[in-house]
Amino acid sequence: SQGVNPALAREALEELYATRDPKTLKQLFDLVLNPPPLERFRAEEVLSAIGDRKGDVYDPLLDMLKKEVKGASPYGLFTISQVLAWIDPERALGDVEAILDKSEPPSLRQAAVVGAGYADTTKAVDFAFRQLRTKELGEAAVSSVRRLLGADQGSFHSPSEAQRAKLKEYGLPLLKEALDSPEVAEANKTELRNCFLHLIEEQPPQVDLKKFRKLLLNRKDEGYHGMG
């Protein structure tokens, strides 16, 4: 909250991590759906920081997501889905797949797909590009792709630079393939091009300087064309 001493806030966070007080956790779940007016406190940050222990955070949030529990925030379900992906990426992707396999409401399916973009794994990249080809979830999948490949940098919970680079390298061929696919809506292609123009532009050929120098110094090499 506003004006809280950082040291005291960290001490409180460490205490919650250790005690896992059910009453405090329940209050945090409620604050995800009904955030305070001042954005200096974000319940999702606290939940992400303490993680899950034997389902004490993950299970109640998943239940809230499936029941589409409403709150003051119009983005509550999206936030819940994001927290699930942050604290247990592998499990969250499995749960999202299960949600999509059932005849769940479109709003729940869309929130689940957007949230999957916060898993920050190559499996999440594969999942997002598969959903990009569906009519119902294509737009949600664009948000997921944007987050995974680094177009959306606003999240407090971001992967390391090395992991982000890995996701970009992995996702680039899938991105180019999606842009050529008739299954992807043109509006979604346009947004992806605008977001990732720097990635999809043809890269200049890389010169192997060591090999080039060796070639210049070796006059017997068939490729040598230096002055003689």
PDB file of C-alpha atoms in Angstrom:
ATOM      1  CA  SER A   1       0.000   0.000   0.000  1.00  0.00           C
ATOM      2  CA  GLN A   2       0.984   3.652  -0.334  1.00  0.00           C
ATOM      3  CA  GLY A   3       3.790   4.799   1.953  1.00  0.00           C
ATOM      4  CA  VAL A   4       4.798   1.320   3.161  1.00  0.00           C
ATOM      5  CA  ASN A   5       8.451   0.961   4.157  1.00  0.00           C
ATOM      6  CA  PRO A   6      10.119  -1.364   1.595  1.00  0.00           C
ATOM      7  CA  ALA A   7      11.932  -3.244   4.353  1.00  0.00           C
ATOM      8  CA  LEU A   8       8.679  -3.830   6.231  1.00  0.00           C
ATOM      9  CA  ALA A   9       6.942  -4.880   3.041  1.00  0.00           C
ATOM     10  CA  ARG A  10       9.673  -7.435   2.329  1.00  0.00           C
ATOM     11  CA  GLU A  11       9.504  -8.709   5.896  1.00  0.00           C
ATOM     12  CA  ALA A  12       5.738  -9.167   5.563  1.00  0.00           C
ATOM     13  CA  LEU A  13       6.218 -10.975   2.247  1.00  0.00           C
ATOM     14  CA  GLU A  14       8.787 -13.318   3.743  1.00  0.00           C
ATOM     15  CA  GLU A  15       6.474 -14.037   6.674  1.00  0.00           C
ATOM     16  CA  LEU A  16       3.593 -14.856   4.330  1.00  0.00           C
ATOM     17  CA  TYR A  17       5.885 -17.086   2.271  1.00  0.00           C
ATOM     18  CA  ALA A  18       6.766 -18.984   5.434  1.00  0.00           C
ATOM     19  CA  THR A  19       3.363 -19.123   7.165  1.00  0.00           C
ATOM     20  CA  ARG A  20       1.035 -19.382   4.140  1.00  0.00           C
ATOM     21  CA  ASP A  21      -1.700 -17.849   6.282  1.00  0.00           C
ATOM     22  CA  PRO A  22      -5.014 -18.963   4.667  1.00  0.00           C
ATOM     23  CA  LYS A  23      -6.883 -15.819   5.695  1.00  0.00           C
ATOM     24  CA  THR A  24      -4.260 -13.553   4.100  1.00  0.00           C
ATOM     25  CA  LEU A  25      -4.185 -15.663   0.949  1.00  0.00           C
ATOM     26  CA  LYS A  26      -7.955 -15.448   0.658  1.00  0.00           C
ATOM     27  CA  GLN A  27      -7.749 -11.659   0.938  1.00  0.00           C
ATOM     28  CA  LEU A  28      -5.158 -11.612  -1.832  1.00  0.00           C
ATOM     29  CA  PHE A  29      -7.377 -13.731  -4.076  1.00  0.00           C
ATOM     30  CA  ASP A  30     -10.169 -11.223  -3.562  1.00  0.00           C
ATOM     31  CA  LEU A  31      -7.844  -8.308  -4.318  1.00  0.00           C
ATOM     32  CA  VAL A  32      -6.922  -9.839  -7.671  1.00  0.00           C
ATOM     33  CA  LEU A  33     -10.562  -9.430  -8.697  1.00  0.00           C
ATOM     34  CA  ASN A  34     -11.104  -6.208  -6.749  1.00  0.00           C
ATOM     35  CA  PRO A  35      -7.838  -4.264  -6.837  1.00  0.00           C
ATOM     36  CA  PRO A  36      -7.479  -1.157  -4.651  1.00  0.00           C
ATOM     37  CA  PRO A  37      -7.731   2.246  -6.387  1.00  0.00           C
ATOM     38  CA  LEU A  38      -4.018   2.905  -5.990  1.00  0.00           C
ATOM     39  CA  GLU A  39      -1.972   0.607  -8.182  1.00  0.00           C
ATOM     40  CA  ARG A  40       1.070   0.628  -5.920  1.00  0.00           C
ATOM     41  CA  PHE A  41      -0.164  -2.618  -4.424  1.00  0.00           C
ATOM     42  CA  ARG A  42      -0.882  -5.488  -6.758  1.00  0.00           C
ATOM     43  CA  ALA A  43      -2.047  -8.739  -5.234  1.00  0.00           C
ATOM     44  CA  GLU A  44      -0.857 -10.692  -8.264  1.00  0.00           C
ATOM     45  CA  GLU A  45       2.712  -9.556  -7.561  1.00  0.00           C
ATOM     46  CA  VAL A  46       2.525 -10.922  -4.030  1.00  0.00           C
ATOM     47  CA  LEU A  47       1.011 -14.219  -5.155  1.00  0.00           C
ATOM     48  CA  SER A  48       3.607 -14.586  -7.871  1.00  0.00           C
ATOM     49  CA  ALA A  49       6.394 -13.871  -5.379  1.00  0.00           C
ATOM     50  CA  ILE A  50       5.292 -16.438  -2.788  1.00  0.00           C
ATOM     51  CA  GLY A  51       4.409 -19.056  -5.401  1.00  0.00           C
ATOM     52  CA  ASP A  52       2.431 -22.193  -4.738  1.00  0.00           C
ATOM     53  CA  ARG A  53       2.845 -24.783  -2.021  1.00  0.00           C
ATOM     54  CA  LYS A  54       0.810 -27.958  -2.265  1.00  0.00           C
ATOM     55  CA  GLY A  55      -1.906 -26.124  -4.184  1.00  0.00           C
ATOM     56  CA  ASP A  56      -2.586 -23.409  -1.586  1.00  0.00           C
ATOM     57  CA  VAL A  57      -2.412 -20.663  -4.213  1.00  0.00           C
ATOM     58  CA  TYR A  58      -2.832 -22.469  -7.517  1.00  0.00           C
ATOM     59  CA  ASP A  59      -5.923 -24.538  -6.720  1.00  0.00           C
ATOM     60  CA  PRO A  60      -8.147 -21.710  -5.402  1.00  0.00           C
ATOM     61  CA  LEU A  61      -7.188 -19.466  -8.325  1.00  0.00           C
ATOM     62  CA  LEU A  62      -7.901 -22.213 -10.849  1.00  0.00           C
ATOM     63  CA  ASP A  63     -11.282 -22.772  -9.217  1.00  0.00           C
ATOM     64  CA  MET A  64     -12.039 -19.046  -9.459  1.00  0.00           C
ATOM     65  CA  LEU A  65     -11.045 -19.062 -13.115  1.00  0.00           C
ATOM     66  CA  LYS A  66     -13.218 -22.044 -14.008  1.00  0.00           C
ATOM     67  CA  LYS A  67     -16.198 -20.582 -12.162  1.00  0.00           C
ATOM     68  CA  GLU A  68     -15.567 -17.184 -13.803  1.00  0.00           C
ATOM     69  CA  VAL A  69     -15.830 -15.442 -10.456  1.00  0.00           C
ATOM     70  CA  LYS A  70     -16.596 -11.776 -11.103  1.00  0.00           C
ATOM     71  CA  GLY A  71     -15.123  -8.735  -9.403  1.00  0.00           C
ATOM     72  CA  ALA A  72     -14.698  -5.003  -9.863  1.00  0.00           C
ATOM     73  CA  SER A  73     -11.859  -5.447 -12.341  1.00  0.00           C
ATOM     74  CA  PRO A  74     -12.980  -6.310 -15.888  1.00  0.00           C
ATOM     75  CA  TYR A  75      -9.610  -8.027 -16.329  1.00  0.00           C
ATOM     76  CA  GLY A  76      -9.831 -10.274 -13.262  1.00  0.00           C
ATOM     77  CA  LEU A  77      -9.990 -13.572 -15.148  1.00  0.00           C
ATOM     78  CA  PHE A  78      -7.061 -12.564 -17.342  1.00  0.00           C
ATOM     79  CA  THR A  79      -5.010 -11.699 -14.256  1.00  0.00           C
ATOM     80  CA  ILE A  80      -5.847 -15.008 -12.593  1.00  0.00           C
ATOM     81  CA  SER A  81      -4.824 -16.868 -15.733  1.00  0.00           C
ATOM     82  CA  GLN A  82      -1.541 -14.966 -15.814  1.00  0.00           C
ATOM     83  CA  VAL A  83      -0.738 -15.760 -12.176  1.00  0.00           C
ATOM     84  CA  LEU A  84      -1.391 -19.448 -12.776  1.00  0.00           C
ATOM     85  CA  ALA A  85       1.088 -19.412 -15.659  1.00  0.00           C
ATOM     86  CA  TRP A  86       3.657 -17.526 -13.604  1.00  0.00           C
ATOM     87  CA  ILE A  87       3.621 -19.861 -10.625  1.00  0.00           C
ATOM     88  CA  ASP A  88       3.345 -23.208 -12.460  1.00  0.00           C
ATOM     89  CA  PRO A  89       3.829 -22.909 -16.237  1.00  0.00           C
ATOM     90  CA  GLU A  90       3.715 -26.626 -16.990  1.00  0.00           C
ATOM     91  CA  ARG A  91       0.521 -27.274 -15.046  1.00  0.00           C
ATOM     92  CA  ALA A  92      -1.115 -24.083 -16.285  1.00  0.00           C
ATOM     93  CA  LEU A  93      -0.680 -25.061 -19.932  1.00  0.00           C
ATOM     94  CA  GLY A  94      -2.264 -28.428 -19.203  1.00  0.00           C
ATOM     95  CA  ASP A  95      -5.203 -26.765 -17.483  1.00  0.00           C
ATOM     96  CA  VAL A  96      -5.648 -24.328 -20.372  1.00  0.00           C
ATOM     97  CA  GLU A  97      -5.710 -27.225 -22.825  1.00  0.00           C
ATOM     98  CA  ALA A  98      -8.360 -28.919 -20.659  1.00  0.00           C
ATOM     99  CA  ILE A  99     -10.460 -25.746 -20.647  1.00  0.00           C
ATOM    100  CA  LEU A 100     -10.294 -25.533 -24.431  1.00  0.00           C
ATOM    101  CA  ASP A 101     -11.248 -29.189 -24.797  1.00  0.00           C
ATOM    102  CA  LYS A 102     -14.545 -28.501 -23.026  1.00  0.00           C
ATOM    103  CA  SER A 103     -17.466 -26.357 -24.124  1.00  0.00           C
ATOM    104  CA  GLU A 104     -16.518 -23.508 -21.817  1.00  0.00           C
ATOM    105  CA  PRO A 105     -17.782 -19.924 -22.366  1.00  0.00           C
ATOM    106  CA  PRO A 106     -15.768 -17.850 -24.877  1.00  0.00           C
ATOM    107  CA  SER A 107     -14.737 -15.351 -22.189  1.00  0.00           C
ATOM    108  CA  LEU A 108     -13.090 -18.111 -20.140  1.00  0.00           C
ATOM    109  CA  ARG A 109     -11.388 -19.633 -23.165  1.00  0.00           C
ATOM    110  CA  GLN A 110      -9.999 -16.264 -24.219  1.00  0.00           C
ATOM    111  CA  ALA A 111      -8.691 -15.470 -20.732  1.00  0.00           C
ATOM    112  CA  ALA A 112      -7.013 -18.867 -20.589  1.00  0.00           C
ATOM    113  CA  VAL A 113      -5.245 -18.355 -23.923  1.00  0.00           C
ATOM    114  CA  VAL A 114      -4.029 -14.854 -23.019  1.00  0.00           C
ATOM    115  CA  GLY A 115      -2.757 -16.128 -19.685  1.00  0.00           C
ATOM    116  CA  ALA A 116      -0.790 -18.901 -21.364  1.00  0.00           C
ATOM    117  CA  GLY A 117       1.441 -16.218 -22.831  1.00  0.00           C
ATOM    118  CA  TYR A 118       2.899 -15.698 -19.354  1.00  0.00           C
ATOM    119  CA  ALA A 119       4.264 -19.235 -19.082  1.00  0.00           C
ATOM    120  CA  ASP A 120       7.458 -18.179 -20.903  1.00  0.00           C
ATOM    121  CA  THR A 121       8.280 -21.617 -22.296  1.00  0.00           C
ATOM    122  CA  THR A 122       8.690 -23.012 -25.800  1.00  0.00           C
ATOM    123  CA  LYS A 123       5.622 -25.169 -25.167  1.00  0.00           C
ATOM    124  CA  ALA A 124       3.658 -21.974 -24.575  1.00  0.00           C
ATOM    125  CA  VAL A 125       4.971 -20.594 -27.871  1.00  0.00           C
ATOM    126  CA  ASP A 126       3.784 -23.711 -29.712  1.00  0.00           C
ATOM    127  CA  PHE A 127       0.413 -23.467 -27.998  1.00  0.00           C
ATOM    128  CA  ALA A 128      -0.053 -19.784 -28.842  1.00  0.00           C
ATOM    129  CA  PHE A 129       0.695 -20.277 -32.526  1.00  0.00           C
ATOM    130  CA  ARG A 130      -1.722 -23.218 -32.707  1.00  0.00           C
ATOM    131  CA  GLN A 131      -4.501 -21.090 -31.265  1.00  0.00           C
ATOM    132  CA  LEU A 132      -3.647 -18.299 -33.669  1.00  0.00           C
ATOM    133  CA  ARG A 133      -5.186 -20.417 -36.411  1.00  0.00           C
ATOM    134  CA  THR A 134      -8.572 -20.660 -34.707  1.00  0.00           C
ATOM    135  CA  LYS A 135     -11.290 -18.172 -35.487  1.00  0.00           C
ATOM    136  CA  GLU A 136     -12.596 -17.870 -31.938  1.00  0.00           C
ATOM    137  CA  LEU A 137      -9.247 -17.533 -30.156  1.00  0.00           C
ATOM    138  CA  GLY A 138      -7.018 -15.959 -32.790  1.00  0.00           C
ATOM    139  CA  GLU A 139      -7.143 -12.481 -31.271  1.00  0.00           C
ATOM    140  CA  ALA A 140      -6.390 -13.806 -27.785  1.00  0.00           C
ATOM    141  CA  ALA A 141      -3.511 -15.785 -29.253  1.00  0.00           C
ATOM    142  CA  VAL A 142      -2.032 -12.589 -30.723  1.00  0.00           C
ATOM    143  CA  SER A 143      -1.803 -11.186 -27.185  1.00  0.00           C
ATOM    144  CA  SER A 144      -0.119 -14.395 -26.073  1.00  0.00           C
ATOM    145  CA  VAL A 145       2.406 -14.275 -28.915  1.00  0.00           C
ATOM    146  CA  ARG A 146       3.129 -10.605 -28.248  1.00  0.00           C
ATOM    147  CA  ARG A 147       3.953 -11.363 -24.624  1.00  0.00           C
ATOM    148  CA  LEU A 148       6.038 -14.473 -25.354  1.00  0.00           C
ATOM    149  CA  LEU A 149       8.186 -12.876 -28.047  1.00  0.00           C
ATOM    150  CA  GLY A 150       8.781  -9.660 -26.128  1.00  0.00           C
ATOM    151  CA  ALA A 151       6.523  -7.089 -27.780  1.00  0.00           C
ATOM    152  CA  ASP A 152       4.753  -6.430 -24.468  1.00  0.00           C
ATOM    153  CA  GLN A 153       7.367  -5.487 -21.864  1.00  0.00           C
ATOM    154  CA  GLY A 154       5.101  -3.978 -19.233  1.00  0.00           C
ATOM    155  CA  SER A 155       4.782  -7.011 -16.980  1.00  0.00           C
ATOM    156  CA  PHE A 156       6.597  -6.941 -13.654  1.00  0.00           C
ATOM    157  CA  HIS A 157       7.161 -10.669 -14.066  1.00  0.00           C
ATOM    158  CA  SER A 158       9.420 -11.071 -17.078  1.00  0.00           C
ATOM    159  CA  PRO A 159      11.824 -13.809 -18.151  1.00  0.00           C
ATOM    160  CA  SER A 160      15.570 -13.297 -18.207  1.00  0.00           C
ATOM    161  CA  GLU A 161      17.172 -11.780 -21.280  1.00  0.00           C
ATOM    162  CA  ALA A 162      18.587 -15.203 -22.157  1.00  0.00           C
ATOM    163  CA  GLN A 163      15.172 -16.865 -21.910  1.00  0.00           C
ATOM    164  CA  ARG A 164      13.544 -14.085 -23.926  1.00  0.00           C
ATOM    165  CA  ALA A 165      16.183 -14.505 -26.645  1.00  0.00           C
ATOM    166  CA  LYS A 166      15.538 -18.256 -26.650  1.00  0.00           C
ATOM    167  CA  LEU A 167      11.798 -17.739 -27.048  1.00  0.00           C
ATOM    168  CA  LYS A 168      12.334 -15.283 -29.896  1.00  0.00           C
ATOM    169  CA  GLU A 169      14.690 -17.645 -31.711  1.00  0.00           C
ATOM    170  CA  TYR A 170      12.254 -20.506 -31.270  1.00  0.00           C
ATOM    171  CA  GLY A 171       9.218 -18.474 -32.255  1.00  0.00           C
ATOM    172  CA  LEU A 172      10.586 -16.701 -35.333  1.00  0.00           C
ATOM    173  CA  PRO A 173      10.051 -19.617 -37.783  1.00  0.00           C
ATOM    174  CA  LEU A 174       6.556 -20.126 -36.376  1.00  0.00           C
ATOM    175  CA  LEU A 175       5.850 -16.423 -36.784  1.00  0.00           C
ATOM    176  CA  LYS A 176       6.906 -16.425 -40.432  1.00  0.00           C
ATOM    177  CA  GLU A 177       4.850 -19.553 -41.055  1.00  0.00           C
ATOM    178  CA  ALA A 178       1.787 -17.979 -39.437  1.00  0.00           C
ATOM    179  CA  LEU A 179       2.107 -14.867 -41.581  1.00  0.00           C
ATOM    180  CA  ASP A 180       1.934 -17.073 -44.689  1.00  0.00           C
ATOM    181  CA  SER A 181      -0.923 -19.234 -43.427  1.00  0.00           C
ATOM    182  CA  PRO A 182      -4.421 -18.804 -44.889  1.00  0.00           C
ATOM    183  CA  GLU A 183      -5.780 -20.050 -41.549  1.00  0.00           C
ATOM    184  CA  VAL A 184      -4.668 -16.892 -39.712  1.00  0.00           C
ATOM    185  CA  ALA A 185      -7.009 -13.906 -39.956  1.00  0.00           C
ATOM    186  CA  GLU A 186      -5.631 -10.960 -41.923  1.00  0.00           C
ATOM    187  CA  ALA A 187      -6.254  -8.535 -39.058  1.00  0.00           C
ATOM    188  CA  ASN A 188      -4.148 -10.708 -36.767  1.00  0.00           C
ATOM    189  CA  LYS A 189      -1.407 -10.971 -39.380  1.00  0.00           C
ATOM    190  CA  THR A 190      -1.339  -7.192 -39.652  1.00  0.00           C
ATOM    191  CA  GLU A 191      -0.942  -6.771 -35.903  1.00  0.00           C
ATOM    192  CA  LEU A 192       1.839  -9.339 -35.775  1.00  0.00           C
ATOM    193  CA  ARG A 193       3.686  -7.669 -38.645  1.00  0.00           C
ATOM    194  CA  ASN A 194       3.431  -4.310 -36.912  1.00  0.00           C
ATOM    195  CA  CYS A 195       4.707  -5.796 -33.654  1.00  0.00           C
ATOM    196  CA  PHE A 196       7.540  -7.882 -35.040  1.00  0.00           C
ATOM    197  CA  LEU A 197       8.692  -6.105 -38.160  1.00  0.00           C
ATOM    198  CA  HIS A 198      12.221  -6.032 -36.750  1.00  0.00           C
ATOM    199  CA  LEU A 199      12.181  -9.825 -36.454  1.00  0.00           C
ATOM    200  CA  ILE A 200      10.637 -10.779 -39.774  1.00  0.00           C
ATOM    201  CA  GLU A 201      12.648  -8.467 -42.004  1.00  0.00           C
ATOM    202  CA  GLU A 202      15.290 -10.335 -43.940  1.00  0.00           C
ATOM    203  CA  GLN A 203      18.506 -10.361 -41.951  1.00  0.00           C
ATOM    204  CA  PRO A 204      21.758  -9.491 -43.780  1.00  0.00           C
ATOM    205  CA  PRO A 205      24.093 -12.446 -44.306  1.00  0.00           C
ATOM    206  CA  GLN A 206      26.621 -12.872 -41.524  1.00  0.00           C
ATOM    207  CA  VAL A 207      30.290 -12.872 -42.477  1.00  0.00           C
ATOM    208  CA  ASP A 208      32.538 -15.403 -40.772  1.00  0.00           C
ATOM    209  CA  LEU A 209      35.481 -13.087 -40.127  1.00  0.00           C
ATOM    210  CA  LYS A 210      37.846 -15.848 -39.013  1.00  0.00           C
ATOM    211  CA  LYS A 211      37.160 -17.892 -42.127  1.00  0.00           C
ATOM    212  CA  PHE A 212      37.425 -14.782 -44.311  1.00  0.00           C
ATOM    213  CA  ARG A 213      40.793 -13.826 -42.807  1.00  0.00           C
ATOM    214  CA  LYS A 214      42.101 -17.361 -43.240  1.00  0.00           C
ATOM    215  CA  LEU A 215      40.976 -17.332 -46.866  1.00  0.00           C
ATOM    216  CA  LEU A 216      42.807 -14.063 -47.536  1.00  0.00           C
ATOM    217  CA  LEU A 217      46.030 -15.379 -46.034  1.00  0.00           C
ATOM    218  CA  ASN A 218      45.933 -18.734 -47.848  1.00  0.00           C
ATOM    219  CA  ARG A 219      46.855 -18.067 -51.439  1.00  0.00           C
ATOM    220  CA  LYS A 220      46.626 -21.747 -52.368  1.00  0.00           C
ATOM    221  CA  ASP A 221      42.930 -21.847 -51.472  1.00  0.00           C
ATOM    222  CA  GLU A 222      40.678 -22.079 -54.542  1.00  0.00           C
ATOM    223  CA  GLY A 223      38.603 -19.239 -53.188  1.00  0.00           C
ATOM    224  CA  TYR A 224      41.563 -16.885 -52.934  1.00  0.00           C
ATOM    225  CA  HIS A 225      41.237 -13.924 -55.261  1.00  0.00           C
ATOM    226  CA  GLY A 226      43.566 -11.453 -53.632  1.00  0.00           C
ATOM    227  CA  MET A 227      46.286  -9.421 -55.259  1.00  0.00           C
ATOM    228  CA  GLY A 228      49.113 -11.505 -56.163  1.00  0.00           C
TER     229      GLY A 228
END
